[in-house]
Amino acid sequence: MSEPDINATIRTYLDTVATGDAAAVAALYAPDATLEDPVGSDVRRGRDAIAEFYGGLAGAELTTELLTARVCGLQAAFHFRVVTTAGDAKYIVEPIDVMTFDADGLITSMRAFWAPSDMTVA
Amino acid sequence: MSEPDINATIRTYLDTVATGDAAAVAALYAPDATLEDPVGSDVRRGRDAIAEFYGGLAGAELTTELLTARVCGLQAAFHFRVVTTAGDAKYIVEPIDVMTFDADGLITSMRAFWAPSDMTVA
């Protein structure tokens, strides 16, 4: 079996987050995957809990942009920008996510390093 | 006891790495800390093993620069640049490190996301 293309998976993840389709994002995760966003908060486990988390995106006008990715086998860290538009305001946050993947390229864990104080308003 | 200033600790770490003083870098780690650099390689444990790892810096002409840090309590991810000068060539690598810290601000674990293929020559 060929190795999954983790850089491509990260781009697909960010593109899918931008659509706001929580079920589609959850489908990029392995069934028993874990999600900790932000790091230090309660860990969610399983696609249902993960879909519920991304359900918070519904109705938001989002763009995402990959800034840097560093891939080590089936693990990666990447820095990205999320811009949320609400009325006339744009809220910008640039987390660093750490992910692990299985041999099929599904996300097995996600940990998001960011804090509300990192958010800027444009 | 007050919380350690993790952003300051990260800057101290990068400044100390740039000096090439392996013992001084190791002293920023807790006695039983772990180091995995790059992610996927064997994990080193304890200050002696950590000092040996940074001993590889001895004699190198290094500069370090913090690009971005995201701190969540006593955990952090940060993106930084290391420029190594060897003769007329400059080798540039920009890892993303993930660290955990104890209540005294000592590093308890370090995991470095980068690959030799990320290195560029200027």
PDB file of C-alpha atoms in Angstrom:
ATOM      1  CA  MET A   1       0.000   0.000   0.000  1.00  0.00           C
ATOM      2  CA  SER A   2       1.292   3.453  -0.802  1.00  0.00           C
ATOM      3  CA  GLU A   3       1.822   6.057   1.890  1.00  0.00           C
ATOM      4  CA  PRO A   4      -0.973   8.613   2.156  1.00  0.00           C
ATOM      5  CA  ASP A   5      -0.107  12.128   0.960  1.00  0.00           C
ATOM      6  CA  ILE A   6      -0.322  13.957   4.280  1.00  0.00           C
ATOM      7  CA  ASN A   7       0.273  17.393   2.762  1.00  0.00           C
ATOM      8  CA  ALA A   8      -2.715  16.806   0.464  1.00  0.00           C
ATOM      9  CA  THR A   9      -4.807  15.590   3.409  1.00  0.00           C
ATOM     10  CA  ILE A  10      -4.047  18.769   5.350  1.00  0.00           C
ATOM     11  CA  ARG A  11      -5.112  20.913   2.389  1.00  0.00           C
ATOM     12  CA  THR A  12      -8.311  18.872   2.000  1.00  0.00           C
ATOM     13  CA  TYR A  13      -8.997  19.312   5.717  1.00  0.00           C
ATOM     14  CA  LEU A  14      -8.651  23.109   5.540  1.00  0.00           C
ATOM     15  CA  ASP A  15     -10.732  23.327   2.341  1.00  0.00           C
ATOM     16  CA  THR A  16     -13.465  21.223   3.940  1.00  0.00           C
ATOM     17  CA  VAL A  17     -13.464  23.279   7.149  1.00  0.00           C
ATOM     18  CA  ALA A  18     -14.021  26.356   4.976  1.00  0.00           C
ATOM     19  CA  THR A  19     -17.196  24.825   3.511  1.00  0.00           C
ATOM     20  CA  GLY A  20     -18.704  24.686   7.011  1.00  0.00           C
ATOM     21  CA  ASP A  21     -19.951  21.110   6.356  1.00  0.00           C
ATOM     22  CA  ALA A  22     -19.412  19.458   9.738  1.00  0.00           C
ATOM     23  CA  ALA A  23     -20.262  15.943   8.551  1.00  0.00           C
ATOM     24  CA  ALA A  24     -17.790  16.246   5.682  1.00  0.00           C
ATOM     25  CA  VAL A  25     -15.048  17.378   8.079  1.00  0.00           C
ATOM     26  CA  ALA A  26     -15.852  14.550  10.501  1.00  0.00           C
ATOM     27  CA  ALA A  27     -15.578  12.065   7.625  1.00  0.00           C
ATOM     28  CA  LEU A  28     -11.894  13.007   7.275  1.00  0.00           C
ATOM     29  CA  TYR A  29     -11.351  11.581  10.775  1.00  0.00           C
ATOM     30  CA  ALA A  30     -11.002   7.918  11.707  1.00  0.00           C
ATOM     31  CA  PRO A  31     -14.102   6.566  13.517  1.00  0.00           C
ATOM     32  CA  ASP A  32     -12.461   6.599  16.970  1.00  0.00           C
ATOM     33  CA  ALA A  33     -10.343   9.718  16.458  1.00  0.00           C
ATOM     34  CA  THR A  34      -9.754  12.303  19.176  1.00  0.00           C
ATOM     35  CA  LEU A  35      -9.959  16.087  18.987  1.00  0.00           C
ATOM     36  CA  GLU A  36      -8.569  18.583  21.534  1.00  0.00           C
ATOM     37  CA  ASP A  37      -9.313  22.168  20.483  1.00  0.00           C
ATOM     38  CA  PRO A  38      -7.892  24.225  22.054  1.00  0.00           C
ATOM     39  CA  VAL A  39      -5.144  22.177  23.710  1.00  0.00           C
ATOM     40  CA  GLY A  40      -6.006  21.849  27.406  1.00  0.00           C
ATOM     41  CA  SER A  41      -9.758  21.561  26.817  1.00  0.00           C
ATOM     42  CA  ASP A  42     -11.727  18.312  27.117  1.00  0.00           C
ATOM     43  CA  VAL A  43     -10.800  15.710  24.513  1.00  0.00           C
ATOM     44  CA  ARG A  44     -13.677  14.706  22.202  1.00  0.00           C
ATOM     45  CA  ARG A  45     -13.669  11.175  20.837  1.00  0.00           C
ATOM     46  CA  GLY A  46     -15.445   9.666  17.846  1.00  0.00           C
ATOM     47  CA  ARG A  47     -16.972  11.066  14.678  1.00  0.00           C
ATOM     48  CA  ASP A  48     -20.260  12.086  16.306  1.00  0.00           C
ATOM     49  CA  ALA A  49     -18.510  14.219  18.925  1.00  0.00           C
ATOM     50  CA  ILE A  50     -16.187  15.584  16.241  1.00  0.00           C
ATOM     51  CA  ALA A  51     -19.086  16.470  13.918  1.00  0.00           C
ATOM     52  CA  GLU A  52     -20.793  18.234  16.831  1.00  0.00           C
ATOM     53  CA  PHE A  53     -17.642  20.303  17.381  1.00  0.00           C
ATOM     54  CA  TYR A  54     -17.446  21.405  13.749  1.00  0.00           C
ATOM     55  CA  GLY A  55     -21.201  22.067  13.792  1.00  0.00           C
ATOM     56  CA  GLY A  56     -20.191  25.319  15.471  1.00  0.00           C
ATOM     57  CA  LEU A  57     -18.995  26.453  12.040  1.00  0.00           C
ATOM     58  CA  ALA A  58     -22.468  26.215  10.479  1.00  0.00           C
ATOM     59  CA  GLY A  59     -23.574  29.497   8.945  1.00  0.00           C
ATOM     60  CA  ALA A  60     -20.199  31.174   9.440  1.00  0.00           C
ATOM     61  CA  GLU A  61     -18.499  32.784   6.478  1.00  0.00           C
ATOM     62  CA  LEU A  62     -15.029  31.250   6.678  1.00  0.00           C
ATOM     63  CA  THR A  63     -11.855  31.166   4.684  1.00  0.00           C
ATOM     64  CA  THR A  64      -8.834  29.039   5.532  1.00  0.00           C
ATOM     65  CA  GLU A  65      -5.252  29.258   4.332  1.00  0.00           C
ATOM     66  CA  LEU A  66      -2.322  26.940   4.995  1.00  0.00           C
ATOM     67  CA  LEU A  67       0.738  28.919   6.102  1.00  0.00           C
ATOM     68  CA  THR A  68       3.267  26.131   6.838  1.00  0.00           C
ATOM     69  CA  ALA A  69       3.162  22.370   7.210  1.00  0.00           C
ATOM     70  CA  ARG A  70       5.828  20.060   8.608  1.00  0.00           C
ATOM     71  CA  VAL A  71       5.194  16.363   7.990  1.00  0.00           C
ATOM     72  CA  CYS A  72       7.009  13.487   9.735  1.00  0.00           C
ATOM     73  CA  GLY A  73       5.650  10.186   8.440  1.00  0.00           C
ATOM     74  CA  LEU A  74       2.046   9.890   9.638  1.00  0.00           C
ATOM     75  CA  GLN A  75       2.331  12.896  11.967  1.00  0.00           C
ATOM     76  CA  ALA A  76       2.242  16.582  11.110  1.00  0.00           C
ATOM     77  CA  ALA A  77       2.196  20.071  12.563  1.00  0.00           C
ATOM     78  CA  PHE A  78       0.832  22.935  10.524  1.00  0.00           C
ATOM     79  CA  HIS A  79       0.199  26.628  10.911  1.00  0.00           C
ATOM     80  CA  PHE A  80      -2.864  28.068   9.212  1.00  0.00           C
ATOM     81  CA  ARG A  81      -5.142  31.077   9.112  1.00  0.00           C
ATOM     82  CA  VAL A  82      -8.891  31.125   9.600  1.00  0.00           C
ATOM     83  CA  VAL A  83     -10.748  34.311   8.701  1.00  0.00           C
ATOM     84  CA  THR A  84     -14.353  34.508   9.881  1.00  0.00           C
ATOM     85  CA  THR A  85     -16.484  37.297   8.464  1.00  0.00           C
ATOM     86  CA  ALA A  86     -19.403  38.505  10.601  1.00  0.00           C
ATOM     87  CA  GLY A  87     -21.083  41.594   9.235  1.00  0.00           C
ATOM     88  CA  ASP A  88     -18.408  44.202   8.638  1.00  0.00           C
ATOM     89  CA  ALA A  89     -15.844  42.558  10.948  1.00  0.00           C
ATOM     90  CA  LYS A  90     -13.236  39.936  10.095  1.00  0.00           C
ATOM     91  CA  TYR A  91     -11.890  37.791  12.928  1.00  0.00           C
ATOM     92  CA  ILE A  92      -8.498  36.232  12.233  1.00  0.00           C
ATOM     93  CA  VAL A  93      -6.917  33.372  14.130  1.00  0.00           C
ATOM     94  CA  GLU A  94      -3.784  31.457  13.133  1.00  0.00           C
ATOM     95  CA  PRO A  95      -3.552  28.204  15.116  1.00  0.00           C
ATOM     96  CA  ILE A  96      -0.873  25.534  14.984  1.00  0.00           C
ATOM     97  CA  ASP A  97      -2.515  22.124  14.712  1.00  0.00           C
ATOM     98  CA  VAL A  98      -0.827  18.808  15.445  1.00  0.00           C
ATOM     99  CA  MET A  99      -2.353  15.746  13.781  1.00  0.00           C
ATOM    100  CA  THR A 100      -1.722  12.043  13.507  1.00  0.00           C
ATOM    101  CA  PHE A 101      -3.029   9.910  10.643  1.00  0.00           C
ATOM    102  CA  ASP A 102      -3.662   6.264   9.894  1.00  0.00           C
ATOM    103  CA  ALA A 103      -2.393   4.353   6.881  1.00  0.00           C
ATOM    104  CA  ASP A 104      -5.504   5.389   4.923  1.00  0.00           C
ATOM    105  CA  GLY A 105      -4.789   9.073   5.559  1.00  0.00           C
ATOM    106  CA  LEU A 106      -7.666   9.480   8.009  1.00  0.00           C
ATOM    107  CA  ILE A 107      -7.003  11.823  10.938  1.00  0.00           C
ATOM    108  CA  THR A 108      -6.596   9.824  14.172  1.00  0.00           C
ATOM    109  CA  SER A 109      -5.951  12.786  16.464  1.00  0.00           C
ATOM    110  CA  MET A 110      -6.017  16.565  16.281  1.00  0.00           C
ATOM    111  CA  ARG A 111      -4.704  19.013  18.855  1.00  0.00           C
ATOM    112  CA  ALA A 112      -5.106  22.746  18.161  1.00  0.00           C
ATOM    113  CA  PHE A 113      -2.690  25.201  19.756  1.00  0.00           C
ATOM    114  CA  TRP A 114      -4.288  28.646  19.969  1.00  0.00           C
ATOM    115  CA  ALA A 115      -5.878  30.917  22.526  1.00  0.00           C
ATOM    116  CA  PRO A 116      -8.732  33.409  22.243  1.00  0.00           C
ATOM    117  CA  SER A 117      -6.156  36.122  23.001  1.00  0.00           C
ATOM    118  CA  ASP A 118      -4.409  35.221  19.716  1.00  0.00           C
ATOM    119  CA  MET A 119      -7.475  36.370  17.751  1.00  0.00           C
ATOM    120  CA  THR A 120      -7.253  39.658  15.895  1.00  0.00           C
ATOM    121  CA  VAL A 121      -9.992  41.760  14.315  1.00  0.00           C
ATOM    122  CA  ALA A 122      -9.495  43.303  10.886  1.00  0.00           C
TER     123      ALA A 122
ATOM    124  CA  MET B   1       3.199  30.250  42.859  1.00  0.00           C
ATOM    125  CA  SER B   2       2.933  32.265  39.687  1.00  0.00           C
ATOM    126  CA  GLU B   3       2.587  30.652  36.278  1.00  0.00           C
ATOM    127  CA  PRO B   4       5.827  30.458  34.302  1.00  0.00           C
ATOM    128  CA  ASP B   5       6.061  32.776  31.290  1.00  0.00           C
ATOM    129  CA  ILE B   6       6.133  30.188  28.512  1.00  0.00           C
ATOM    130  CA  ASN B   7       6.663  32.736  25.733  1.00  0.00           C
ATOM    131  CA  ALA B   8       9.770  33.974  27.560  1.00  0.00           C
ATOM    132  CA  THR B   9      10.954  30.387  28.077  1.00  0.00           C
ATOM    133  CA  ILE B  10      10.664  29.687  24.347  1.00  0.00           C
ATOM    134  CA  ARG B  11      12.726  32.790  23.529  1.00  0.00           C
ATOM    135  CA  THR B  12      15.340  31.787  26.110  1.00  0.00           C
ATOM    136  CA  TYR B  13      15.462  28.308  24.589  1.00  0.00           C
ATOM    137  CA  LEU B  14      16.082  29.652  21.074  1.00  0.00           C
ATOM    138  CA  ASP B  15      18.673  32.163  22.306  1.00  0.00           C
ATOM    139  CA  THR B  16      20.493  29.411  24.194  1.00  0.00           C
ATOM    140  CA  VAL B  17      20.427  27.030  21.217  1.00  0.00           C
ATOM    141  CA  ALA B  18      22.087  29.802  19.180  1.00  0.00           C
ATOM    142  CA  THR B  19      25.000  29.937  21.647  1.00  0.00           C
ATOM    143  CA  GLY B  20      25.799  26.283  20.887  1.00  0.00           C
ATOM    144  CA  ASP B  21      26.241  25.570  24.627  1.00  0.00           C
ATOM    145  CA  ALA B  22      24.718  22.089  24.930  1.00  0.00           C
ATOM    146  CA  ALA B  23      24.891  21.976  28.743  1.00  0.00           C
ATOM    147  CA  ALA B  24      23.096  25.318  28.975  1.00  0.00           C
ATOM    148  CA  VAL B  25      20.352  24.084  26.645  1.00  0.00           C
ATOM    149  CA  ALA B  26      20.003  20.833  28.598  1.00  0.00           C
ATOM    150  CA  ALA B  27      19.651  22.852  31.822  1.00  0.00           C
ATOM    151  CA  LEU B  28      16.420  24.336  30.416  1.00  0.00           C
ATOM    152  CA  TYR B  29      14.962  20.814  30.474  1.00  0.00           C
ATOM    153  CA  ALA B  30      13.568  18.981  33.503  1.00  0.00           C
ATOM    154  CA  PRO B  31      15.884  16.159  34.700  1.00  0.00           C
ATOM    155  CA  ASP B  32      13.713  13.363  33.238  1.00  0.00           C
ATOM    156  CA  ALA B  33      12.551  15.245  30.137  1.00  0.00           C
ATOM    157  CA  THR B  34      12.146  13.625  26.739  1.00  0.00           C
ATOM    158  CA  LEU B  35      13.283  14.824  23.327  1.00  0.00           C
ATOM    159  CA  GLU B  36      12.120  13.525  19.916  1.00  0.00           C
ATOM    160  CA  ASP B  37      13.884  15.353  17.071  1.00  0.00           C
ATOM    161  CA  PRO B  38      12.741  14.830  14.399  1.00  0.00           C
ATOM    162  CA  VAL B  39       9.326  13.377  15.256  1.00  0.00           C
ATOM    163  CA  GLY B  40       9.452   9.648  14.485  1.00  0.00           C
ATOM    164  CA  SER B  41      13.067   9.202  15.605  1.00  0.00           C
ATOM    165  CA  ASP B  42      14.104   7.515  18.864  1.00  0.00           C
ATOM    166  CA  VAL B  43      13.040   9.407  21.989  1.00  0.00           C
ATOM    167  CA  ARG B  44      15.943  10.547  24.184  1.00  0.00           C
ATOM    168  CA  ARG B  45      15.312  10.800  27.932  1.00  0.00           C
ATOM    169  CA  GLY B  46      17.165  12.725  30.624  1.00  0.00           C
ATOM    170  CA  ARG B  47      19.513  15.697  30.646  1.00  0.00           C
ATOM    171  CA  ASP B  48      22.607  13.675  29.739  1.00  0.00           C
ATOM    172  CA  ALA B  49      21.022  12.284  26.580  1.00  0.00           C
ATOM    173  CA  ILE B  50      19.602  15.720  25.800  1.00  0.00           C
ATOM    174  CA  ALA B  51      22.977  17.435  26.267  1.00  0.00           C
ATOM    175  CA  GLU B  52      24.522  14.838  23.952  1.00  0.00           C
ATOM    176  CA  PHE B  53      21.925  15.679  21.301  1.00  0.00           C
ATOM    177  CA  TYR B  54      22.637  19.426  21.457  1.00  0.00           C
ATOM    178  CA  GLY B  55      26.358  18.649  21.494  1.00  0.00           C
ATOM    179  CA  GLY B  56      25.904  18.282  17.748  1.00  0.00           C
ATOM    180  CA  LEU B  57      25.625  22.080  17.646  1.00  0.00           C
ATOM    181  CA  ALA B  58      29.152  22.621  18.998  1.00  0.00           C
ATOM    182  CA  GLY B  59      31.268  24.716  16.660  1.00  0.00           C
ATOM    183  CA  ALA B  60      28.365  25.547  14.333  1.00  0.00           C
ATOM    184  CA  GLU B  61      27.657  29.169  13.528  1.00  0.00           C
ATOM    185  CA  LEU B  62      23.937  29.387  14.275  1.00  0.00           C
ATOM    186  CA  THR B  63      21.240  31.972  14.458  1.00  0.00           C
ATOM    187  CA  THR B  64      17.687  31.301  15.616  1.00  0.00           C
ATOM    188  CA  GLU B  65      14.547  33.342  15.183  1.00  0.00           C
ATOM    189  CA  LEU B  66      11.070  32.776  16.612  1.00  0.00           C
ATOM    190  CA  LEU B  67       8.443  33.056  13.870  1.00  0.00           C
ATOM    191  CA  THR B  68       5.235  32.184  15.756  1.00  0.00           C
ATOM    192  CA  ALA B  69       4.357  30.730  19.139  1.00  0.00           C
ATOM    193  CA  ARG B  70       1.000  29.425  20.353  1.00  0.00           C
ATOM    194  CA  VAL B  71       0.820  28.786  24.085  1.00  0.00           C
ATOM    195  CA  CYS B  72      -1.920  26.777  25.853  1.00  0.00           C
ATOM    196  CA  GLY B  73      -1.191  26.708  29.578  1.00  0.00           C
ATOM    197  CA  LEU B  74       1.966  24.626  30.084  1.00  0.00           C
ATOM    198  CA  GLN B  75       2.014  23.397  26.465  1.00  0.00           C
ATOM    199  CA  ALA B  76       3.137  25.227  23.358  1.00  0.00           C
ATOM    200  CA  ALA B  77       3.766  24.877  19.655  1.00  0.00           C
ATOM    201  CA  PHE B  78       6.116  27.268  17.915  1.00  0.00           C
ATOM    202  CA  HIS B  79       7.557  27.819  14.473  1.00  0.00           C
ATOM    203  CA  PHE B  80      11.115  29.056  14.248  1.00  0.00           C
ATOM    204  CA  ARG B  81      14.031  29.468  11.889  1.00  0.00           C
ATOM    205  CA  VAL B  82      17.538  28.118  12.336  1.00  0.00           C
ATOM    206  CA  VAL B  83      20.241  29.430  10.011  1.00  0.00           C
ATOM    207  CA  THR B  84      23.535  27.517  10.075  1.00  0.00           C
ATOM    208  CA  THR B  85      26.493  29.108   8.328  1.00  0.00           C
ATOM    209  CA  ALA B  86      29.186  26.777   7.017  1.00  0.00           C
ATOM    210  CA  GLY B  87      31.766  28.502   4.903  1.00  0.00           C
ATOM    211  CA  ASP B  88      29.952  30.461   2.204  1.00  0.00           C
ATOM    212  CA  ALA B  89      26.714  28.491   2.518  1.00  0.00           C
ATOM    213  CA  LYS B  90      23.736  29.146   4.769  1.00  0.00           C
ATOM    214  CA  TYR B  91      21.441  26.238   5.594  1.00  0.00           C
ATOM    215  CA  ILE B  92      17.951  27.254   6.659  1.00  0.00           C
ATOM    216  CA  VAL B  93      15.411  25.052   8.405  1.00  0.00           C
ATOM    217  CA  GLU B  94      12.139  26.177   9.965  1.00  0.00           C
ATOM    218  CA  PRO B  95      10.779  23.457  12.273  1.00  0.00           C
ATOM    219  CA  ILE B  96       7.605  23.467  14.314  1.00  0.00           C
ATOM    220  CA  ASP B  97       8.401  22.339  17.860  1.00  0.00           C
ATOM    221  CA  VAL B  98       5.845  21.125  20.386  1.00  0.00           C
ATOM    222  CA  MET B  99       6.865  21.412  24.037  1.00  0.00           C
ATOM    223  CA  THR B 100       5.401  20.754  27.457  1.00  0.00           C
ATOM    224  CA  PHE B 101       6.633  22.472  30.612  1.00  0.00           C
ATOM    225  CA  ASP B 102       6.479  21.952  34.358  1.00  0.00           C
ATOM    226  CA  ALA B 103       5.327  24.520  36.912  1.00  0.00           C
ATOM    227  CA  ASP B 104       8.890  25.867  37.155  1.00  0.00           C
ATOM    228  CA  GLY B 105       8.977  26.516  33.406  1.00  0.00           C
ATOM    229  CA  LEU B 106      11.405  23.660  32.699  1.00  0.00           C
ATOM    230  CA  ILE B 107      10.832  21.782  29.446  1.00  0.00           C
ATOM    231  CA  THR B 108       9.396  18.311  30.142  1.00  0.00           C
ATOM    232  CA  SER B 109       9.105  17.189  26.519  1.00  0.00           C
ATOM    233  CA  MET B 110      10.121  18.436  23.101  1.00  0.00           C
ATOM    234  CA  ARG B 111       9.000  17.077  19.731  1.00  0.00           C
ATOM    235  CA  ALA B 112      10.404  18.685  16.577  1.00  0.00           C
ATOM    236  CA  PHE B 113       8.415  18.507  13.347  1.00  0.00           C
ATOM    237  CA  TRP B 114      10.734  18.909  10.368  1.00  0.00           C
ATOM    238  CA  ALA B 115      12.362  16.810   7.684  1.00  0.00           C
ATOM    239  CA  PRO B 116      15.760  17.095   5.965  1.00  0.00           C
ATOM    240  CA  SER B 117      13.807  17.819   2.764  1.00  0.00           C
ATOM    241  CA  ASP B 118      12.492  21.017   4.395  1.00  0.00           C
ATOM    242  CA  MET B 119      16.035  22.423   4.519  1.00  0.00           C
ATOM    243  CA  THR B 120      16.937  25.152   2.056  1.00  0.00           C
ATOM    244  CA  VAL B 121      20.323  26.559   1.111  1.00  0.00           C
ATOM    245  CA  ALA B 122      20.839  30.323   0.748  1.00  0.00           C
TER     246      ALA B 122
END
